[in-house]
Coordinates of C-alpha atoms in Angstrom, one line a residue:
Chain B
M1 CA 87.4 110.3 126.5
S2 CA 86.2 110.7 130.3
A3 CA 89.4 110.3 131.7
F4 CA 90.7 113.5 129.9
I5 CA 87.6 115.4 131.1
Q6 CA 88.4 114.0 135.0
E7 CA 91.8 115.4 134.4
H8 CA 91.1 118.9 132.8
G9 CA 87.9 119.7 134.9
L10 CA 84.1 119.2 133.8
L11 CA 83.8 122.5 132.0
F12 CA 87.2 122.6 129.9
G13 CA 87.0 118.8 129.3
W14 CA 83.6 119.1 128.0
L15 CA 84.6 122.4 125.4
T16 CA 87.7 120.2 123.9
V17 CA 85.1 117.5 123.6
I18 CA 82.8 119.8 121.4
G19 CA 85.7 121.4 119.7
Q20 CA 86.7 118.0 118.8
I21 CA 83.6 117.1 117.2
L22 CA 83.1 120.2 115.6
L23 CA 86.3 119.8 113.8
F24 CA 85.7 116.3 113.0
T25 CA 82.5 117.4 111.2
V26 CA 84.0 120.7 109.5
V27 CA 86.5 118.3 108.1
L28 CA 84.1 115.1 107.2
L29 CA 81.9 117.8 105.2
L30 CA 84.9 119.2 103.6
S31 CA 86.3 116.1 102.3
L32 CA 82.7 115.0 101.4
A33 CA 82.9 117.8 98.8
F34 CA 85.6 116.4 97.1
L35 CA 84.7 113.3 97.1
L36 CA 81.3 113.8 95.7
L37 CA 83.6 115.6 92.8
M38 CA 85.7 112.8 92.7
D39 CA 82.8 110.0 92.1
R40 CA 81.5 112.1 89.4
K41 CA 85.1 112.6 87.7
V42 CA 85.9 108.8 87.8
W43 CA 82.1 108.1 86.1
A44 CA 83.1 110.4 83.9
A45 CA 86.4 109.3 83.2
V46 CA 85.2 106.0 82.6
M47 CA 82.7 107.1 80.3
M48 CA 85.5 109.5 78.3
R49 CA 83.4 112.9 79.0
K50 CA 85.3 115.6 81.2
G51 CA 82.6 115.5 83.9
P52 CA 81.7 118.6 86.0
N53 CA 84.7 121.5 84.6
V54 CA 82.9 124.6 85.0
V55 CA 82.9 125.9 88.7
G56 CA 86.5 126.8 89.6
P57 CA 89.6 125.4 88.1
F58 CA 88.8 121.5 86.7
G59 CA 85.3 122.1 88.5
L60 CA 86.5 121.8 92.2
L61 CA 84.3 124.1 93.5
Q62 CA 81.2 122.2 92.2
S63 CA 79.8 120.3 95.2
F64 CA 79.9 124.0 97.0
A65 CA 77.7 125.8 94.0
D66 CA 75.5 123.1 94.0
F67 CA 75.2 122.8 98.4
G68 CA 74.3 126.8 97.3
K69 CA 71.4 125.4 95.4
F70 CA 69.8 122.9 97.4
L71 CA 69.9 125.4 100.1
L72 CA 68.0 128.5 98.6
K73 CA 65.4 126.4 96.6
E74 CA 62.1 126.0 97.8
I75 CA 61.3 122.5 100.1
I76 CA 58.0 120.9 98.8
I77 CA 55.9 118.9 100.9
P78 CA 53.3 116.6 99.3
A79 CA 50.0 117.6 100.5
G80 CA 49.3 114.0 101.7
A81 CA 52.4 113.2 103.3
N82 CA 53.0 112.7 107.2
K83 CA 54.8 116.0 107.7
T84 CA 56.7 115.0 110.9
V85 CA 57.9 111.8 110.1
F86 CA 58.8 113.4 106.5
L87 CA 61.0 115.7 107.5
L88 CA 62.2 114.0 109.9
A89 CA 63.6 111.2 108.4
P90 CA 66.2 112.9 106.2
I91 CA 67.1 114.4 109.9
L92 CA 67.6 110.9 111.1
S93 CA 69.4 109.7 108.3
L94 CA 72.3 112.7 108.5
T95 CA 72.5 112.2 112.7
L96 CA 72.8 108.5 112.1
A97 CA 75.4 108.8 109.3
F98 CA 77.5 111.1 111.3
A99 CA 77.1 109.4 114.6
A100 CA 79.2 106.4 113.1
W101 CA 81.7 108.3 112.6
A102 CA 82.6 108.9 116.1
V103 CA 84.4 105.8 117.1
I104 CA 86.5 105.7 113.8
P105 CA 90.2 106.4 114.8
V106 CA 91.8 108.4 112.3
A107 CA 95.2 108.4 113.9
P108 CA 96.8 106.8 116.8
G109 CA 94.7 108.1 120.3
W110 CA 92.7 110.5 117.3
V111 CA 89.3 109.4 117.8
V112 CA 85.8 111.2 119.4
A113 CA 85.1 108.5 121.7
D114 CA 87.4 105.1 122.2
L115 CA 85.0 102.7 122.7
N116 CA 85.4 99.3 123.6
V117 CA 82.7 98.0 121.6
G118 CA 83.7 100.2 118.9
I119 CA 82.6 98.0 116.4
L120 CA 79.8 96.6 117.5
Y121 CA 78.4 100.5 118.1
L122 CA 79.2 101.3 114.3
F123 CA 77.3 98.1 113.1
A124 CA 74.4 99.3 115.5
V125 CA 74.5 102.6 113.9
S126 CA 74.5 101.4 110.6
S127 CA 71.6 98.9 110.8
L128 CA 69.6 102.1 112.5
G129 CA 70.5 103.8 109.1
V130 CA 67.5 102.2 107.4
Y131 CA 64.6 103.8 109.3
G132 CA 65.4 107.0 107.2
I133 CA 64.7 105.1 104.4
I134 CA 62.1 103.6 105.5
M135 CA 60.2 106.4 107.3
G136 CA 61.0 108.5 104.2
G137 CA 59.3 106.3 101.6
W138 CA 56.0 106.0 104.1
A139 CA 56.0 109.5 105.2
S140 CA 56.2 110.7 101.1
N141 CA 52.4 108.8 100.9
S142 CA 52.9 107.8 97.1
K143 CA 53.9 104.6 95.9
Y144 CA 57.3 104.7 94.1
P145 CA 59.1 105.8 97.4
F146 CA 57.5 103.1 99.5
L147 CA 58.3 100.7 97.0
G148 CA 61.5 101.8 97.0
S149 CA 61.6 102.3 101.0
L150 CA 60.7 98.7 101.1
R151 CA 63.1 97.2 98.8
S152 CA 65.6 99.1 100.6
A153 CA 64.7 97.8 104.2
A154 CA 65.0 94.2 102.4
Q155 CA 68.0 94.6 101.2
M156 CA 69.9 96.4 104.0
V157 CA 68.7 94.0 106.9
S158 CA 69.9 90.5 104.2
Y159 CA 73.4 92.1 103.7
E160 CA 74.0 93.1 107.6
V161 CA 74.0 89.4 108.0
S162 CA 76.9 88.7 106.0
I163 CA 78.8 92.3 107.1
G164 CA 78.5 90.8 110.8
F165 CA 79.6 87.7 109.7
I166 CA 82.4 89.5 108.4
I167 CA 83.3 91.8 110.9
I168 CA 83.1 88.7 113.5
T169 CA 86.7 87.0 111.9
V170 CA 88.3 90.1 112.2
I171 CA 87.2 90.6 115.9
L172 CA 88.4 86.7 116.1
L173 CA 91.7 87.3 114.9
V174 CA 92.3 90.0 117.1
G175 CA 90.8 89.6 119.9
S176 CA 89.1 93.1 120.9
M177 CA 86.0 94.9 119.2
N178 CA 88.3 98.3 120.1
L179 CA 88.5 99.7 116.3
S180 CA 92.1 101.1 117.5
D181 CA 93.1 97.4 118.5
I182 CA 91.8 96.1 115.0
A183 CA 94.0 98.9 113.7
N184 CA 97.4 97.9 115.5
N185 CA 97.4 94.5 115.1
Q186 CA 98.0 95.3 111.5
S187 CA 100.8 97.2 112.3
G188 CA 103.9 95.0 110.7
G189 CA 104.0 96.2 107.1
F190 CA 101.3 95.3 104.5
W191 CA 101.8 91.3 105.1
T192 CA 99.8 91.8 108.6
W193 CA 97.0 93.7 107.1
H194 CA 94.2 91.4 107.6
V195 CA 93.2 91.2 103.5
F196 CA 96.6 89.0 103.2
S197 CA 97.3 87.9 106.4
F198 CA 100.7 86.6 105.5
N199 CA 101.7 86.1 109.1
N200 CA 98.7 83.4 109.2
I201 CA 99.8 82.2 106.2
I202 CA 96.5 79.4 106.3
L203 CA 94.3 82.3 106.6
F204 CA 95.1 83.6 103.4
P205 CA 92.5 82.8 101.1
V206 CA 90.0 82.8 103.4
M207 CA 91.0 86.8 104.3
V208 CA 91.0 87.7 100.7
V209 CA 87.6 86.1 100.4
V210 CA 86.1 87.6 103.2
F211 CA 87.4 91.4 102.3
V212 CA 86.0 90.7 98.0
M213 CA 82.5 89.9 100.5
F214 CA 82.9 92.8 102.5
F215 CA 83.0 95.1 99.6
I216 CA 80.2 93.8 97.5
S217 CA 78.2 93.8 100.8
A218 CA 79.3 97.2 101.3
L219 CA 78.0 98.2 98.3
A220 CA 74.3 96.6 98.9
E221 CA 74.2 98.2 102.1
T222 CA 75.2 101.4 100.9
N223 CA 72.8 101.3 98.3
R224 CA 75.4 102.1 95.7
P225 CA 75.3 100.7 91.8
P226 CA 75.2 98.0 90.9
F227 CA 73.0 97.4 94.1
D228 CA 70.9 100.8 93.9
L229 CA 67.5 99.3 93.3
P230 CA 65.5 101.0 95.9
E231 CA 66.3 104.0 93.7
A232 CA 66.2 102.3 90.2
E233 CA 65.2 105.0 87.9
S234 CA 64.2 102.3 85.5
E235 CA 61.3 101.0 87.7
L236 CA 61.1 103.6 90.5
V237 CA 62.1 107.0 89.4
A238 CA 64.0 107.8 92.1
G239 CA 62.7 105.7 95.1
Y240 CA 62.4 106.8 98.8
Q241 CA 63.7 109.9 97.4
V242 CA 61.0 111.1 94.9
E243 CA 59.4 113.3 96.7
Y244 CA 62.4 115.1 98.6
S245 CA 63.7 118.6 96.9
S246 CA 65.9 120.9 98.5
T247 CA 67.6 120.9 101.8
P248 CA 65.3 117.6 102.9
Y249 CA 66.6 115.6 99.6
L250 CA 70.4 117.7 100.4
L251 CA 70.2 115.9 103.9
F252 CA 69.5 112.3 102.2
M253 CA 72.5 113.1 99.9
I254 CA 75.0 114.0 102.3
G255 CA 73.9 110.8 104.8
E256 CA 74.1 108.7 101.8
Y257 CA 77.4 109.7 101.2
L258 CA 78.7 109.9 104.4
N259 CA 78.0 106.0 104.7
I260 CA 79.9 105.1 102.0
V261 CA 82.7 107.0 103.5
L262 CA 82.0 105.7 106.6
M263 CA 82.3 102.0 104.3
C264 CA 85.8 102.6 103.2
S265 CA 87.2 103.7 106.1
M266 CA 85.7 100.3 107.8
M267 CA 87.3 98.7 104.9
T268 CA 90.4 100.6 106.1
L269 CA 90.4 100.1 109.8
L270 CA 89.4 95.7 109.3
F271 CA 91.3 95.2 106.4
L272 CA 94.1 97.3 104.7
G273 CA 95.9 98.1 107.9
G274 CA 94.0 101.3 109.4
W275 CA 96.4 104.2 109.8
H276 CA 99.7 101.8 109.3
G277 CA 101.8 102.5 106.4
P278 CA 102.4 99.5 103.9
I279 CA 106.1 99.2 104.8
P280 CA 107.4 99.8 108.6
F281 CA 110.4 101.6 108.9
G282 CA 112.2 104.6 110.5
E283 CA 110.7 103.9 114.2
E284 CA 113.5 105.5 115.7
F285 CA 113.7 108.4 113.0
V286 CA 110.3 109.5 113.5
S287 CA 110.3 109.3 117.2
N288 CA 112.7 112.6 117.2
F289 CA 109.6 114.4 115.5
P290 CA 106.3 115.5 118.0
V291 CA 103.8 113.5 117.8
W292 CA 101.2 115.9 116.4
M293 CA 103.6 115.8 113.2
V294 CA 103.7 111.6 113.1
N295 CA 99.6 111.7 113.5
L296 CA 99.8 113.9 110.4
G297 CA 101.8 111.3 108.3
H298 CA 99.3 108.3 109.9
L299 CA 96.4 110.6 109.2
A300 CA 97.5 111.0 105.2
W301 CA 98.0 106.8 104.8
F302 CA 94.2 106.8 106.3
M303 CA 93.0 108.9 104.2
A304 CA 94.9 107.6 100.9
K305 CA 93.5 103.9 101.8
T306 CA 89.8 105.3 102.8
V307 CA 89.8 107.2 98.9
F308 CA 91.2 104.4 97.3
C309 CA 88.5 102.0 98.4
F310 CA 86.2 105.5 97.5
F311 CA 87.6 105.0 94.4
L312 CA 86.7 101.5 93.7
F313 CA 83.2 102.2 94.8
A314 CA 83.4 104.8 91.7
L315 CA 85.0 102.9 89.5
V316 CA 82.2 100.1 90.2
K317 CA 79.4 102.3 89.4
A318 CA 80.5 103.5 86.3
V319 CA 81.1 99.6 84.9
V320 CA 78.9 97.1 86.6
P321 CA 75.2 96.9 85.1
R322 CA 72.4 96.7 88.2
Y323 CA 71.3 93.5 89.6
R324 CA 67.8 92.3 89.6
Y325 CA 66.1 92.1 92.3
D326 CA 65.6 88.1 92.8
Q327 CA 69.4 87.8 92.0
L328 CA 69.9 90.5 94.7
M329 CA 68.7 88.2 97.5
R330 CA 70.2 85.0 96.0
L331 CA 73.8 86.5 96.2
G332 CA 72.9 87.7 100.0
W333 CA 71.3 85.0 101.5
K334 CA 72.2 81.8 99.2
I335 CA 76.1 82.6 98.5
F336 CA 77.0 85.2 100.9
L337 CA 75.9 83.7 104.2
P338 CA 77.0 80.4 103.7
T339 CA 80.3 81.6 102.9
S340 CA 80.7 83.9 105.4
L341 CA 79.6 81.8 107.9
A342 CA 81.9 79.2 106.5
A343 CA 85.0 81.9 107.0
V344 CA 83.8 82.2 110.8
F345 CA 84.5 78.4 111.2
I346 CA 87.6 78.6 109.8
V347 CA 88.6 81.8 111.5
A348 CA 87.6 80.5 114.7
G349 CA 88.9 77.1 114.7
Y350 CA 92.5 78.7 113.4
V351 CA 92.4 81.1 116.3
V352 CA 91.8 78.1 118.9
Y353 CA 93.9 75.6 117.8
T354 CA 96.9 78.1 117.3
G355 CA 96.2 80.3 119.6
V356 CA 97.6 83.3 117.3
Q357 CA 95.4 85.9 119.9
A358 CA 97.0 88.3 121.7
Chain Z
M1 CA 76.0 103.5 144.2
G2 CA 77.9 106.7 143.9
L3 CA 76.4 108.4 141.3
T4 CA 78.2 111.6 139.6
P5 CA 75.4 114.7 139.6
V6 CA 75.6 114.7 135.4
E7 CA 75.2 110.9 135.6
L8 CA 71.9 111.4 137.5
I9 CA 70.7 114.1 135.6
A10 CA 71.3 111.7 132.4
F11 CA 69.6 109.2 134.4
Y12 CA 66.4 111.3 134.6
I13 CA 66.3 112.5 130.9
L14 CA 66.6 109.4 129.4
A15 CA 64.5 107.8 132.3
A16 CA 61.8 110.5 131.8
I17 CA 61.9 109.6 127.8
V18 CA 61.5 105.9 128.4
T19 CA 58.3 106.7 130.0
V20 CA 57.1 109.1 127.6
S21 CA 57.6 107.4 124.7
A22 CA 56.3 104.2 126.3
V23 CA 53.5 106.1 127.1
A24 CA 53.1 107.3 123.3
V25 CA 53.6 104.0 121.8
I26 CA 49.9 103.4 123.1
A27 CA 48.4 106.9 123.0
A28 CA 49.3 107.4 119.5
K29 CA 46.5 107.1 116.7
N30 CA 48.6 106.3 114.0
P31 CA 50.1 102.8 114.3
V32 CA 52.7 103.4 112.1
H33 CA 53.6 106.3 114.8
S34 CA 53.2 103.8 117.7
V35 CA 56.0 101.7 116.2
L36 CA 58.6 104.7 115.8
W37 CA 57.6 105.8 119.5
L38 CA 58.3 102.0 120.6
I39 CA 62.1 102.5 118.5
T40 CA 62.7 105.7 120.4
A41 CA 62.2 103.7 123.6
F42 CA 64.0 100.8 122.6
F43 CA 67.3 103.4 121.8
T44 CA 66.6 105.2 124.7
S45 CA 66.7 101.6 127.1
A46 CA 70.0 101.5 125.3
G47 CA 70.9 104.7 126.8
L48 CA 70.0 103.5 130.2
L49 CA 72.0 100.5 129.8
V50 CA 75.0 102.0 128.7
L51 CA 74.7 104.5 132.0
I52 CA 75.1 101.4 134.1
G53 CA 78.7 100.4 132.6
A54 CA 76.5 97.3 130.1
E55 CA 77.9 98.3 127.1
F56 CA 77.8 95.4 125.4
L57 CA 74.1 94.4 125.8
A58 CA 73.5 98.0 125.1
M59 CA 74.6 97.4 121.4
L60 CA 72.7 94.3 121.1
L61 CA 69.6 95.9 122.2
V62 CA 70.3 98.7 119.4
V63 CA 71.3 95.3 116.9
V64 CA 68.3 93.2 117.4
Y65 CA 65.6 95.1 118.9
V66 CA 66.1 98.5 116.9
G67 CA 68.0 97.2 113.7
A68 CA 66.1 94.0 113.4
V69 CA 63.1 93.4 115.2
A70 CA 61.7 96.8 115.3
V71 CA 62.4 96.7 111.0
L72 CA 60.1 93.8 110.7
F73 CA 57.4 95.5 112.8
L74 CA 57.1 98.8 111.4
F75 CA 57.0 96.9 107.6
V76 CA 53.9 94.3 109.0
V77 CA 52.2 97.3 110.0
M78 CA 52.9 99.6 107.0
M79 CA 51.6 97.1 104.8
L80 CA 48.5 95.7 106.5
D81 CA 45.1 97.4 105.5
V82 CA 43.2 97.4 109.0
D83 CA 41.0 100.2 110.1
F84 CA 43.2 100.7 113.2
V85 CA 39.9 103.3 114.2
E86 CA 37.8 101.0 114.5
L87 CA 40.3 98.4 116.1
K88 CA 40.8 101.0 118.8
Q89 CA 37.5 101.7 119.5
G90 CA 37.3 98.9 122.5
T91 CA 40.4 99.7 124.1
L92 CA 39.9 101.6 126.9
G93 CA 37.7 98.1 128.1
Y94 CA 40.5 96.4 128.5
W95 CA 42.0 98.5 131.5
P96 CA 41.7 96.0 134.2
F97 CA 44.1 93.5 132.2
A98 CA 46.4 96.1 131.9
A99 CA 46.2 97.1 135.4
L100 CA 46.8 93.5 135.9
V101 CA 50.1 93.5 134.0
G102 CA 51.2 96.1 135.6
V103 CA 50.7 95.8 139.2
A104 CA 52.6 92.2 137.9
F105 CA 55.4 93.7 136.6
A106 CA 55.8 95.9 139.6
A107 CA 55.9 93.3 141.9
E108 CA 58.5 91.2 140.2
I109 CA 60.6 94.9 139.8
A110 CA 60.3 95.6 143.6
L111 CA 60.9 91.7 144.7
V112 CA 64.5 91.6 142.8
T113 CA 64.9 94.5 144.4
F114 CA 64.2 93.8 147.6
A115 CA 66.1 90.3 147.3
R116 CA 69.5 92.0 145.9
A117 CA 69.5 94.6 148.9
T118 CA 69.2 92.0 151.6
T119 CA 72.3 90.5 150.1
G120 CA 74.2 94.1 150.4
D121 CA 76.2 93.7 147.6
E122 CA 76.4 96.5 144.5
I123 CA 74.9 95.2 141.0
N124 CA 77.9 95.2 139.4
A125 CA 77.9 94.9 135.1
N126 CA 81.3 94.0 134.7
P127 CA 81.8 91.4 137.6
G128 CA 85.6 90.0 137.8
A129 CA 86.7 90.9 134.0
A130 CA 87.8 94.2 132.1
T131 CA 84.8 94.3 130.2
N132 CA 80.9 93.7 129.7
A133 CA 81.3 91.4 126.8
E134 CA 83.9 89.5 128.4
A135 CA 81.9 89.1 131.4
I136 CA 78.8 88.0 129.8
G137 CA 81.2 85.4 127.8
Q138 CA 82.9 84.1 130.7
V139 CA 79.2 82.9 132.1
M140 CA 77.4 82.2 129.3
Y141 CA 79.9 79.4 127.8
T142 CA 81.0 77.8 131.3
E143 CA 77.9 77.6 133.8
Y144 CA 74.7 78.0 131.6
L145 CA 76.2 76.2 128.0
L146 CA 73.7 73.9 128.1
L147 CA 71.1 76.4 128.1
F148 CA 72.6 78.5 125.6
Q149 CA 72.8 75.9 123.3
L150 CA 69.5 74.4 123.7
S151 CA 67.9 78.3 123.4
G152 CA 70.1 77.9 119.8
I153 CA 68.3 75.2 119.2
I154 CA 65.2 76.0 119.4
L155 CA 65.7 79.3 117.4
L156 CA 67.0 77.1 114.7
V157 CA 63.8 75.0 114.8
A158 CA 61.7 78.2 115.0
M159 CA 63.3 79.2 111.6
I160 CA 63.1 75.9 110.0
G161 CA 59.5 75.6 110.6
A162 CA 58.8 79.2 108.9
I163 CA 60.8 77.8 105.9
V164 CA 58.7 74.8 105.6
L165 CA 55.5 76.2 106.3
T166 CA 56.4 79.2 103.7
L167 CA 58.2 77.4 100.9
R168 CA 56.3 75.6 98.3
H169 CA 57.3 74.6 94.4
K170 CA 54.7 75.8 91.9
P171 CA 55.1 73.6 89.0
H172 CA 54.0 76.0 86.5
V173 CA 57.1 78.9 87.6
K174 CA 59.8 78.7 85.4
R175 CA 63.1 79.4 87.9
Q176 CA 66.6 80.8 87.0
N177 CA 69.4 78.5 87.0
I178 CA 72.6 80.3 87.5
A179 CA 74.9 77.4 87.7
K180 CA 73.3 76.3 84.3
Q181 CA 73.1 79.7 82.3
T182 CA 76.7 80.6 83.0
A183 CA 77.9 76.7 81.8
R184 CA 76.4 77.6 78.7
T185 CA 78.8 78.2 76.0
R186 CA 79.1 79.4 72.7
K187 CA 79.3 75.7 71.3
D188 CA 75.9 74.2 72.9
A189 CA 73.6 77.6 71.7
I190 CA 75.0 78.5 68.4
R191 CA 74.7 76.6 65.5
R192 CA 75.6 76.8 62.2
I193 CA 73.3 76.2 59.6
D194 CA 73.7 76.1 55.4
V195 CA 70.7 77.0 54.3
E196 CA 69.9 77.1 50.4
S197 CA 68.4 79.5 48.9
G198 CA 64.7 79.3 48.4
K199 CA 63.9 76.2 50.6
G200 CA 64.1 77.5 53.9
L201 CA 64.4 75.2 57.0

């Protein structure tokens, strides 16, 4: 990015960067509208319902109708609430959810900021996400939201630990914290993807387990069912969101779904080969086309994998019953933490012994 | 050091935010607001670190201090039921101590700055390595290996100490043994008994 700005002058460079960010945001929000619908449709299909099917063909415009409704309703702020913090919380949630997307490369070179510490940045920003929830729960000045936010904070801090260790295994394999490098390390077909890592066959059982643990930790980190205790409706009504209505609620919800899709894209980049197709072929044939056309193909692979991960998220929501809180903590601290620590040991030993790293 | 105008503007904006939020930490009436200002100060300092090219340190600052330590702060402050207005009554009386600490900090910073200035070479965030992370790793695992491991052991001891202090098994509390539960089969759980009619068990 900085090289680009130096090349094209300050003003033009910055305008281009701002244009990129706007484009990325708009595309992201539009895809989110349809992913939300997909979530509900998958959920409905598992229950043998039809799901939303009234607004537009197959209910395709449902999310836009919901959006309009959220915008037009009245914002209610509880009398005892801490007004500034109450309104700041959803804004913070949404901003952080968007900020994390800045380092996600969707195709070779198609990234807003190609940071060398990209994955660390993702980790840092996602660990900040807990503030939106704590602030929202506290500022509501009400019991259910406060309990919900406490639960959520403890849950997110616990599962961040295992996510951190899992990320370290991938960093060890690649030898770089740049997300583009991580994706390019898996360019040689599906057998080089980090889930399977058939090219380092000894690691195969480790990496599969690590991938499954990452998926489950991602569910817990984003407060998705079966770990949606912060908003467990049978106990806490809706957790930290109880007092929120209209646009602030919408901001919370968009932030939450952005984080879910972010986790899906992280699974894609770290384990499922990023934008690379499962079988590498036609490199020479493809090189005849202009770069943007090839990149569109890469983008299609990236989106397909991310949507597949999102489908798994939606399926889990429909199939698995909710965990009890102590079981959740037990899973995080007594099972995932030792297992991921062991995985770091094994991968580090393997990398040092064989020197696979570039 | 050659700073571009944009970098200078960014530095002054970030530095101003750090200063203002640091003052607000002390000045805020509500303790939760104080912690929120503290988080702002941490986060903005990470921005300053990015500005000098120490992006790895910046990310660590955000992950460790903002993502973990400050969350615990916020927890404690929210849960405590202390009358903070009363607690804050005599705060102004402590100003000589505050001034002493401030002077000490200023003197230390001045000392380091002057000592650096005599050597004449610029402060570089990435000495002899491509990235900040590599530069830190190269000294941490060679020159300072013993100190690094020692601090790790101190942290481990502290952690075990905290667990030992809080861990207690109450005798009459029923605990769940998940392995035992999942190992239970139909055979050990269900018996079929033929009950003669009119007799009961």
